Amino acid sequence: MFQKAPDSMIPDPTPERVYAICRMVAHQSMTKDELKDAMSLGNPSNSNYSEFNASLSVATNDLGALKYVDDKLQLAVDASCFVSPAAFRRFVSSKVFLVKDSSFLLFTKWYIAQNERVFTLDDWGVKASTASKEVSALSVMKENDAYGWRFWAMFLGLGYLSGTSLIPNAKIRLEDLFITEFPKSFPYNEPVQAMDFRSWLAAKMPEADLSGIWPMAVSAGLRTLHELDIIKLEARRDTDRIKLYFVDGDPIDEFSHISVREEACR
């Protein structure tokens, strides 16, 4: 799922299944067979077994969340990574967006760069086929891979599912970064110059091209956070500004400074 392209992104290892596996092992170390029985509620089937194996592979190989010790599965990271879906999401984000040549990141970068074009590509098969033609490393990508991608993209906060598209809006992805990474570089509640913020965000959010007008996903996410009073976007006079993706009727189309409210990031 999150390994070097052309790694498969089949739908079986959903975020919910991988999280459930990690939670069970966090509660109690167990063998693979014991975990399989627990996940199937004592009623195993061939389809359940396939889903289980795929999900366990993501947890162990792709995320490095679990490891084998004397034939038993144990946590390979701190248990705090699994105390809640949000904690798990932030743990996954800290891993998967660093694998620059993975099918997941390459398709994510392509999808975000399309902006409103994603709505003109009729279904996930067309989206996968188009990406396979436009990104050489994704040449073998199929519709099934796009189905698998969309579950994780939504879970990681890159947008919202609607019909045959993921509506680009990185509100949750950005909010997670403001909680986990922003205070390591900037103070809360104080304006940060847009150019400094861009350099920081480009390093923390490699899936988005921030070199020109910011893409729809990032722009929509920032506007949403501004409306929720989690951040404040300002356009001051005589200062360098960053342009956001144009939305007719939205009053915020650029900003020179951003501040993040500490209280909103607790």
PDB file of C-alpha atoms in Angstrom:
ATOM      1  CA  MET A   1       0.000   0.000   0.000  1.00  0.00           C
ATOM      2  CA  PHE A   2       2.704   2.503   0.970  1.00  0.00           C
ATOM      3  CA  GLN A   3       5.791   0.973  -0.618  1.00  0.00           C
ATOM      4  CA  LYS A   4       7.756   1.853  -3.750  1.00  0.00           C
ATOM      5  CA  ALA A   5       5.763   1.976  -6.992  1.00  0.00           C
ATOM      6  CA  PRO A   6       4.374  -0.136  -8.582  1.00  0.00           C
ATOM      7  CA  ASP A   7       3.158  -1.287  -5.171  1.00  0.00           C
ATOM      8  CA  SER A   8      -0.505  -2.326  -5.179  1.00  0.00           C
ATOM      9  CA  MET A   9      -3.092  -0.200  -3.374  1.00  0.00           C
ATOM     10  CA  ILE A  10      -5.885  -2.791  -3.153  1.00  0.00           C
ATOM     11  CA  PRO A  11      -8.921  -1.791  -1.042  1.00  0.00           C
ATOM     12  CA  ASP A  12      -8.683  -4.685   1.463  1.00  0.00           C
ATOM     13  CA  PRO A  13      -6.374  -3.055   4.043  1.00  0.00           C
ATOM     14  CA  THR A  14      -8.671  -0.183   5.019  1.00  0.00           C
ATOM     15  CA  PRO A  15      -7.581   2.248   7.756  1.00  0.00           C
ATOM     16  CA  GLU A  16     -10.238   0.820  10.058  1.00  0.00           C
ATOM     17  CA  ARG A  17      -8.981  -2.766   9.661  1.00  0.00           C
ATOM     18  CA  VAL A  18      -5.334  -1.834  10.166  1.00  0.00           C
ATOM     19  CA  TYR A  19      -6.225   0.269  13.200  1.00  0.00           C
ATOM     20  CA  ALA A  20      -8.275  -2.585  14.692  1.00  0.00           C
ATOM     21  CA  ILE A  21      -5.336  -4.978  14.310  1.00  0.00           C
ATOM     22  CA  CYS A  22      -2.964  -2.550  16.001  1.00  0.00           C
ATOM     23  CA  ARG A  23      -5.417  -1.896  18.835  1.00  0.00           C
ATOM     24  CA  MET A  24      -5.784  -5.609  19.534  1.00  0.00           C
ATOM     25  CA  VAL A  25      -2.036  -6.150  19.683  1.00  0.00           C
ATOM     26  CA  ALA A  26      -1.663  -3.026  21.840  1.00  0.00           C
ATOM     27  CA  HIS A  27      -4.090  -4.633  24.276  1.00  0.00           C
ATOM     28  CA  GLN A  28      -2.414  -8.050  24.235  1.00  0.00           C
ATOM     29  CA  SER A  29       0.476  -9.693  22.397  1.00  0.00           C
ATOM     30  CA  MET A  30      -0.708 -12.720  20.411  1.00  0.00           C
ATOM     31  CA  THR A  31       0.202 -15.084  17.598  1.00  0.00           C
ATOM     32  CA  LYS A  32      -0.925 -14.447  14.041  1.00  0.00           C
ATOM     33  CA  ASP A  33      -3.547 -17.200  14.272  1.00  0.00           C
ATOM     34  CA  GLU A  34      -4.885 -15.822  17.554  1.00  0.00           C
ATOM     35  CA  LEU A  35      -5.131 -12.375  16.027  1.00  0.00           C
ATOM     36  CA  LYS A  36      -6.847 -13.760  12.927  1.00  0.00           C
ATOM     37  CA  ASP A  37      -9.451 -15.536  15.071  1.00  0.00           C
ATOM     38  CA  ALA A  38     -10.038 -12.394  17.101  1.00  0.00           C
ATOM     39  CA  MET A  39     -10.480 -10.280  13.977  1.00  0.00           C
ATOM     40  CA  SER A  40     -12.936 -12.769  12.448  1.00  0.00           C
ATOM     41  CA  LEU A  41     -14.911 -13.102  15.701  1.00  0.00           C
ATOM     42  CA  GLY A  42     -14.451 -16.865  15.531  1.00  0.00           C
ATOM     43  CA  ASN A  43     -16.094 -17.112  12.103  1.00  0.00           C
ATOM     44  CA  PRO A  44     -13.243 -17.136   9.565  1.00  0.00           C
ATOM     45  CA  SER A  45     -13.803 -17.142   5.792  1.00  0.00           C
ATOM     46  CA  ASN A  46     -11.600 -16.930   2.729  1.00  0.00           C
ATOM     47  CA  SER A  47     -12.514 -13.275   2.172  1.00  0.00           C
ATOM     48  CA  ASN A  48     -11.836 -12.414   5.810  1.00  0.00           C
ATOM     49  CA  TYR A  49      -8.492 -14.198   5.619  1.00  0.00           C
ATOM     50  CA  SER A  50      -7.451 -12.185   2.553  1.00  0.00           C
ATOM     51  CA  GLU A  51      -8.472  -8.914   4.201  1.00  0.00           C
ATOM     52  CA  PHE A  52      -6.659  -9.901   7.392  1.00  0.00           C
ATOM     53  CA  ASN A  53      -3.404 -10.780   5.625  1.00  0.00           C
ATOM     54  CA  ALA A  54      -3.433  -7.548   3.618  1.00  0.00           C
ATOM     55  CA  SER A  55      -4.145  -5.452   6.704  1.00  0.00           C
ATOM     56  CA  LEU A  56      -1.497  -7.211   8.775  1.00  0.00           C
ATOM     57  CA  SER A  57       1.049  -6.676   5.997  1.00  0.00           C
ATOM     58  CA  VAL A  58       0.372  -2.930   6.041  1.00  0.00           C
ATOM     59  CA  ALA A  59       0.677  -2.814   9.841  1.00  0.00           C
ATOM     60  CA  THR A  60       3.965  -4.736   9.909  1.00  0.00           C
ATOM     61  CA  ASN A  61       5.737  -4.042   6.606  1.00  0.00           C
ATOM     62  CA  ASP A  62       4.424  -0.674   5.428  1.00  0.00           C
ATOM     63  CA  LEU A  63       3.936   1.148   8.726  1.00  0.00           C
ATOM     64  CA  GLY A  64       6.332  -0.733  11.005  1.00  0.00           C
ATOM     65  CA  ALA A  65       3.685  -0.598  13.719  1.00  0.00           C
ATOM     66  CA  LEU A  66       3.949  -4.284  14.693  1.00  0.00           C
ATOM     67  CA  LYS A  67       6.749  -6.823  14.908  1.00  0.00           C
ATOM     68  CA  TYR A  68       7.181 -10.527  15.609  1.00  0.00           C
ATOM     69  CA  VAL A  69       8.901 -11.592  18.819  1.00  0.00           C
ATOM     70  CA  ASP A  70       9.050 -15.371  19.386  1.00  0.00           C
ATOM     71  CA  ASP A  71       6.127 -15.969  16.986  1.00  0.00           C
ATOM     72  CA  LYS A  72       3.991 -13.381  18.743  1.00  0.00           C
ATOM     73  CA  LEU A  73       2.978 -10.006  17.404  1.00  0.00           C
ATOM     74  CA  GLN A  74       3.955  -7.034  19.540  1.00  0.00           C
ATOM     75  CA  LEU A  75       3.913  -3.274  19.149  1.00  0.00           C
ATOM     76  CA  ALA A  76       6.992  -1.858  17.434  1.00  0.00           C
ATOM     77  CA  VAL A  77       6.087   1.735  18.340  1.00  0.00           C
ATOM     78  CA  ASP A  78       4.697   3.478  21.395  1.00  0.00           C
ATOM     79  CA  ALA A  79       1.179   2.478  22.418  1.00  0.00           C
ATOM     80  CA  SER A  80       0.150   6.145  22.371  1.00  0.00           C
ATOM     81  CA  CYS A  81      -0.007   5.881  18.565  1.00  0.00           C
ATOM     82  CA  PHE A  82      -3.178   3.806  18.907  1.00  0.00           C
ATOM     83  CA  VAL A  83      -5.121   5.465  21.738  1.00  0.00           C
ATOM     84  CA  SER A  84      -7.542   7.023  19.241  1.00  0.00           C
ATOM     85  CA  PRO A  85      -8.219   7.140  15.494  1.00  0.00           C
ATOM     86  CA  ALA A  86      -6.716  10.656  15.442  1.00  0.00           C
ATOM     87  CA  ALA A  87      -3.504   9.440  17.086  1.00  0.00           C
ATOM     88  CA  PHE A  88      -3.314   6.581  14.587  1.00  0.00           C
ATOM     89  CA  ARG A  89      -3.935   8.967  11.696  1.00  0.00           C
ATOM     90  CA  ARG A  90      -1.076  11.222  12.795  1.00  0.00           C
ATOM     91  CA  PHE A  91       1.206   8.216  13.202  1.00  0.00           C
ATOM     92  CA  VAL A  92       0.382   6.974   9.699  1.00  0.00           C
ATOM     93  CA  SER A  93       0.911  10.450   8.223  1.00  0.00           C
ATOM     94  CA  SER A  94       4.331  10.669   9.835  1.00  0.00           C
ATOM     95  CA  LYS A  95       5.296   7.527   7.926  1.00  0.00           C
ATOM     96  CA  VAL A  96       3.593   7.384   4.547  1.00  0.00           C
ATOM     97  CA  PHE A  97       4.241  10.909   3.286  1.00  0.00           C
ATOM     98  CA  LEU A  98       7.983  10.347   3.633  1.00  0.00           C
ATOM     99  CA  VAL A  99       8.076   7.508   1.080  1.00  0.00           C
ATOM    100  CA  LYS A 100       8.595   9.716  -1.965  1.00  0.00           C
ATOM    101  CA  ASP A 101       8.496   6.946  -4.584  1.00  0.00           C
ATOM    102  CA  SER A 102       5.457   5.073  -3.262  1.00  0.00           C
ATOM    103  CA  SER A 103       2.372   4.550  -5.397  1.00  0.00           C
ATOM    104  CA  PHE A 104       0.350   6.218  -2.670  1.00  0.00           C
ATOM    105  CA  LEU A 105       2.360   9.446  -2.593  1.00  0.00           C
ATOM    106  CA  LEU A 106       2.770   9.632  -6.370  1.00  0.00           C
ATOM    107  CA  PHE A 107      -0.966   9.282  -6.956  1.00  0.00           C
ATOM    108  CA  THR A 108      -1.689  11.716  -4.131  1.00  0.00           C
ATOM    109  CA  LYS A 109       0.593  14.326  -5.716  1.00  0.00           C
ATOM    110  CA  TRP A 110      -1.047  13.789  -9.088  1.00  0.00           C
ATOM    111  CA  TYR A 111      -4.561  14.011  -7.638  1.00  0.00           C
ATOM    112  CA  ILE A 112      -3.887  17.213  -5.685  1.00  0.00           C
ATOM    113  CA  ALA A 113      -2.279  18.836  -8.732  1.00  0.00           C
ATOM    114  CA  GLN A 114      -5.443  18.278 -10.809  1.00  0.00           C
ATOM    115  CA  ASN A 115      -7.528  20.727  -8.762  1.00  0.00           C
ATOM    116  CA  GLU A 116     -11.034  20.948 -10.309  1.00  0.00           C
ATOM    117  CA  ARG A 117     -10.071  18.611 -13.139  1.00  0.00           C
ATOM    118  CA  VAL A 118     -10.766  15.644 -10.844  1.00  0.00           C
ATOM    119  CA  PHE A 119     -14.479  16.408 -11.202  1.00  0.00           C
ATOM    120  CA  THR A 120     -14.310  16.021 -14.985  1.00  0.00           C
ATOM    121  CA  LEU A 121     -12.779  12.534 -14.787  1.00  0.00           C
ATOM    122  CA  ASP A 122     -15.964  10.509 -14.606  1.00  0.00           C
ATOM    123  CA  ASP A 123     -15.079   7.686 -12.221  1.00  0.00           C
ATOM    124  CA  TRP A 124     -12.176   6.080 -10.364  1.00  0.00           C
ATOM    125  CA  GLY A 125     -11.332   3.920 -13.361  1.00  0.00           C
ATOM    126  CA  VAL A 126     -10.894   7.012 -15.525  1.00  0.00           C
ATOM    127  CA  LYS A 127      -8.869   8.725 -12.806  1.00  0.00           C
ATOM    128  CA  ALA A 128      -6.562   5.701 -12.499  1.00  0.00           C
ATOM    129  CA  SER A 129      -6.199   5.355 -16.270  1.00  0.00           C
ATOM    130  CA  THR A 130      -5.406   9.055 -16.677  1.00  0.00           C
ATOM    131  CA  ALA A 131      -2.810   9.011 -13.909  1.00  0.00           C
ATOM    132  CA  SER A 132      -1.193   5.885 -15.373  1.00  0.00           C
ATOM    133  CA  LYS A 133      -0.679   7.745 -18.660  1.00  0.00           C
ATOM    134  CA  GLU A 134       0.583  10.967 -17.101  1.00  0.00           C
ATOM    135  CA  VAL A 135       2.878   9.561 -14.373  1.00  0.00           C
ATOM    136  CA  SER A 136       5.325   6.957 -15.672  1.00  0.00           C
ATOM    137  CA  ALA A 137       5.834   5.331 -12.265  1.00  0.00           C
ATOM    138  CA  LEU A 138       2.062   4.703 -12.103  1.00  0.00           C
ATOM    139  CA  SER A 139       1.870   3.054 -15.536  1.00  0.00           C
ATOM    140  CA  VAL A 140       0.342  -0.157 -14.151  1.00  0.00           C
ATOM    141  CA  MET A 141      -2.180   1.551 -11.886  1.00  0.00           C
ATOM    142  CA  LYS A 142      -5.714   0.170 -12.090  1.00  0.00           C
ATOM    143  CA  GLU A 143      -9.159   1.191 -10.898  1.00  0.00           C
ATOM    144  CA  ASN A 144      -8.856  -1.111  -7.877  1.00  0.00           C
ATOM    145  CA  ASP A 145      -5.752   0.786  -6.758  1.00  0.00           C
ATOM    146  CA  ALA A 146      -7.658   4.067  -6.899  1.00  0.00           C
ATOM    147  CA  TYR A 147     -10.407   2.546  -4.754  1.00  0.00           C
ATOM    148  CA  GLY A 148      -7.829   1.540  -2.161  1.00  0.00           C
ATOM    149  CA  TRP A 149      -6.168   4.954  -2.295  1.00  0.00           C
ATOM    150  CA  ARG A 150      -9.361   6.917  -1.693  1.00  0.00           C
ATOM    151  CA  PHE A 151     -10.062   5.268   1.681  1.00  0.00           C
ATOM    152  CA  TRP A 152      -6.633   6.205   3.021  1.00  0.00           C
ATOM    153  CA  ALA A 153      -6.632   9.656   1.410  1.00  0.00           C
ATOM    154  CA  MET A 154      -9.912  10.470   3.122  1.00  0.00           C
ATOM    155  CA  PHE A 155      -8.731   9.008   6.440  1.00  0.00           C
ATOM    156  CA  LEU A 156      -5.502  11.033   6.329  1.00  0.00           C
ATOM    157  CA  GLY A 157      -7.471  14.220   5.836  1.00  0.00           C
ATOM    158  CA  LEU A 158      -6.900  15.118   2.190  1.00  0.00           C
ATOM    159  CA  GLY A 159     -10.554  15.511   1.276  1.00  0.00           C
ATOM    160  CA  TYR A 160     -14.112  14.278   1.507  1.00  0.00           C
ATOM    161  CA  LEU A 161     -15.719  11.492  -0.515  1.00  0.00           C
ATOM    162  CA  SER A 162     -18.648  12.501  -2.679  1.00  0.00           C
ATOM    163  CA  GLY A 163     -19.888  10.296  -5.489  1.00  0.00           C
ATOM    164  CA  THR A 164     -17.012   9.357  -7.775  1.00  0.00           C
ATOM    165  CA  SER A 165     -14.569  11.937  -6.427  1.00  0.00           C
ATOM    166  CA  LEU A 166     -12.614  12.898  -3.376  1.00  0.00           C
ATOM    167  CA  ILE A 167     -13.352  16.602  -2.955  1.00  0.00           C
ATOM    168  CA  PRO A 168      -9.928  18.187  -2.347  1.00  0.00           C
ATOM    169  CA  ASN A 169      -9.857  19.802   1.107  1.00  0.00           C
ATOM    170  CA  ALA A 170      -6.822  19.192   3.323  1.00  0.00           C
ATOM    171  CA  LYS A 171      -8.371  20.686   6.464  1.00  0.00           C
ATOM    172  CA  ILE A 172      -7.697  17.636   8.646  1.00  0.00           C
ATOM    173  CA  ARG A 173      -4.210  17.036   7.229  1.00  0.00           C
ATOM    174  CA  LEU A 174      -3.256  20.667   7.896  1.00  0.00           C
ATOM    175  CA  GLU A 175      -4.824  20.672  11.341  1.00  0.00           C
ATOM    176  CA  ASP A 176      -2.783  17.607  12.314  1.00  0.00           C
ATOM    177  CA  LEU A 177       0.398  19.390  11.205  1.00  0.00           C
ATOM    178  CA  PHE A 178      -0.542  22.478  13.198  1.00  0.00           C
ATOM    179  CA  ILE A 179      -0.937  20.286  16.283  1.00  0.00           C
ATOM    180  CA  THR A 180       2.116  18.043  15.912  1.00  0.00           C
ATOM    181  CA  GLU A 181       4.724  19.984  13.917  1.00  0.00           C
ATOM    182  CA  PHE A 182       3.951  23.708  13.842  1.00  0.00           C
ATOM    183  CA  PRO A 183       4.998  24.485  17.454  1.00  0.00           C
ATOM    184  CA  LYS A 184       8.423  22.962  16.797  1.00  0.00           C
ATOM    185  CA  SER A 185       9.167  25.793  14.353  1.00  0.00           C
ATOM    186  CA  PHE A 186       6.837  28.703  15.156  1.00  0.00           C
ATOM    187  CA  PRO A 187       5.054  30.163  18.187  1.00  0.00           C
ATOM    188  CA  TYR A 188       1.315  29.827  18.499  1.00  0.00           C
ATOM    189  CA  ASN A 189      -0.847  32.971  18.494  1.00  0.00           C
ATOM    190  CA  GLU A 190       1.741  35.068  16.647  1.00  0.00           C
ATOM    191  CA  PRO A 191       1.726  36.041  12.950  1.00  0.00           C
ATOM    192  CA  VAL A 192       4.128  34.099  10.742  1.00  0.00           C
ATOM    193  CA  GLN A 193       5.166  35.509   7.380  1.00  0.00           C
ATOM    194  CA  ALA A 194       3.648  33.621   4.478  1.00  0.00           C
ATOM    195  CA  MET A 195       7.000  32.933   2.821  1.00  0.00           C
ATOM    196  CA  ASP A 196       8.394  31.379   5.998  1.00  0.00           C
ATOM    197  CA  PHE A 197       5.220  29.351   6.364  1.00  0.00           C
ATOM    198  CA  ARG A 198       5.483  28.143   2.768  1.00  0.00           C
ATOM    199  CA  SER A 199       9.032  26.847   3.292  1.00  0.00           C
ATOM    200  CA  TRP A 200       7.916  25.006   6.404  1.00  0.00           C
ATOM    201  CA  LEU A 201       4.760  23.551   4.863  1.00  0.00           C
ATOM    202  CA  ALA A 202       6.541  22.436   1.689  1.00  0.00           C
ATOM    203  CA  ALA A 203       8.813  20.260   3.836  1.00  0.00           C
ATOM    204  CA  LYS A 204       5.975  18.894   5.969  1.00  0.00           C
ATOM    205  CA  MET A 205       3.467  18.370   3.151  1.00  0.00           C
ATOM    206  CA  PRO A 206       5.437  16.936   0.210  1.00  0.00           C
ATOM    207  CA  GLU A 207       2.281  15.800  -1.562  1.00  0.00           C
ATOM    208  CA  ALA A 208       1.404  19.396  -2.512  1.00  0.00           C
ATOM    209  CA  ASP A 209       3.223  21.676  -4.958  1.00  0.00           C
ATOM    210  CA  LEU A 210       3.430  25.072  -3.241  1.00  0.00           C
ATOM    211  CA  SER A 211       5.727  26.760  -5.747  1.00  0.00           C
ATOM    212  CA  GLY A 212       3.002  28.818  -7.441  1.00  0.00           C
ATOM    213  CA  ILE A 213      -0.683  29.355  -6.740  1.00  0.00           C
ATOM    214  CA  TRP A 214      -1.501  26.923  -3.977  1.00  0.00           C
ATOM    215  CA  PRO A 215      -3.621  23.936  -5.020  1.00  0.00           C
ATOM    216  CA  MET A 216      -7.309  23.609  -4.319  1.00  0.00           C
ATOM    217  CA  ALA A 217      -6.841  21.032  -1.533  1.00  0.00           C
ATOM    218  CA  VAL A 218      -4.483  23.201   0.522  1.00  0.00           C
ATOM    219  CA  SER A 219      -6.366  26.425  -0.208  1.00  0.00           C
ATOM    220  CA  ALA A 220      -9.715  24.916   0.788  1.00  0.00           C
ATOM    221  CA  GLY A 221      -8.188  23.474   3.941  1.00  0.00           C
ATOM    222  CA  LEU A 222      -6.732  26.818   5.015  1.00  0.00           C
ATOM    223  CA  ARG A 223      -9.983  28.650   4.276  1.00  0.00           C
ATOM    224  CA  THR A 224     -11.935  26.099   6.320  1.00  0.00           C
ATOM    225  CA  LEU A 225      -9.551  26.426   9.273  1.00  0.00           C
ATOM    226  CA  HIS A 226      -9.772  30.223   9.030  1.00  0.00           C
ATOM    227  CA  GLU A 227     -13.576  30.087   9.073  1.00  0.00           C
ATOM    228  CA  LEU A 228     -13.444  27.810  12.130  1.00  0.00           C
ATOM    229  CA  ASP A 229     -11.164  30.331  13.888  1.00  0.00           C
ATOM    230  CA  ILE A 230      -8.380  27.759  14.231  1.00  0.00           C
ATOM    231  CA  ILE A 231      -6.042  29.908  12.153  1.00  0.00           C
ATOM    232  CA  LYS A 232      -6.083  33.502  10.978  1.00  0.00           C
ATOM    233  CA  LEU A 233      -5.066  34.481   7.453  1.00  0.00           C
ATOM    234  CA  GLU A 234      -4.121  38.119   6.877  1.00  0.00           C
ATOM    235  CA  ALA A 235      -3.216  40.093   3.763  1.00  0.00           C
ATOM    236  CA  ARG A 236      -1.155  43.057   4.969  1.00  0.00           C
ATOM    237  CA  ARG A 237      -0.060  45.929   2.791  1.00  0.00           C
ATOM    238  CA  ASP A 238       3.411  46.114   1.303  1.00  0.00           C
ATOM    239  CA  THR A 239       4.257  42.492   2.126  1.00  0.00           C
ATOM    240  CA  ASP A 240       4.869  39.395   0.023  1.00  0.00           C
ATOM    241  CA  ARG A 241       1.716  37.372  -0.437  1.00  0.00           C
ATOM    242  CA  ILE A 242       0.809  33.831  -1.398  1.00  0.00           C
ATOM    243  CA  LYS A 243      -2.096  33.273  -3.742  1.00  0.00           C
ATOM    244  CA  LEU A 244      -4.695  30.643  -2.934  1.00  0.00           C
ATOM    245  CA  TYR A 245      -6.679  28.687  -5.507  1.00  0.00           C
ATOM    246  CA  PHE A 246      -9.424  30.959  -6.784  1.00  0.00           C
ATOM    247  CA  VAL A 247     -12.967  30.320  -5.595  1.00  0.00           C
ATOM    248  CA  ASP A 248     -15.660  32.648  -6.863  1.00  0.00           C
ATOM    249  CA  GLY A 249     -17.189  34.593  -3.984  1.00  0.00           C
ATOM    250  CA  ASP A 250     -14.601  33.674  -1.352  1.00  0.00           C
ATOM    251  CA  PRO A 251     -13.103  36.838   0.191  1.00  0.00           C
ATOM    252  CA  ILE A 252      -9.730  35.219   0.913  1.00  0.00           C
ATOM    253  CA  ASP A 253      -7.670  34.716  -2.218  1.00  0.00           C
ATOM    254  CA  GLU A 254      -4.208  35.493  -0.817  1.00  0.00           C
ATOM    255  CA  PHE A 255      -2.386  35.994   2.469  1.00  0.00           C
ATOM    256  CA  SER A 256       0.821  37.540   3.775  1.00  0.00           C
ATOM    257  CA  HIS A 257       0.681  36.249   7.362  1.00  0.00           C
ATOM    258  CA  ILE A 258      -0.798  33.288   9.195  1.00  0.00           C
ATOM    259  CA  SER A 259      -1.290  32.741  12.908  1.00  0.00           C
ATOM    260  CA  VAL A 260      -2.386  29.522  14.603  1.00  0.00           C
ATOM    261  CA  ARG A 261      -4.449  29.582  17.787  1.00  0.00           C
ATOM    262  CA  GLU A 262      -2.899  27.467  20.530  1.00  0.00           C
ATOM    263  CA  GLU A 263      -6.219  26.869  22.250  1.00  0.00           C
ATOM    264  CA  ALA A 264      -7.661  25.370  19.071  1.00  0.00           C
ATOM    265  CA  CYS A 265      -4.738  22.943  18.743  1.00  0.00           C
ATOM    266  CA  ARG A 266      -5.010  21.243  22.105  1.00  0.00           C
TER     267      ARG A 266
END
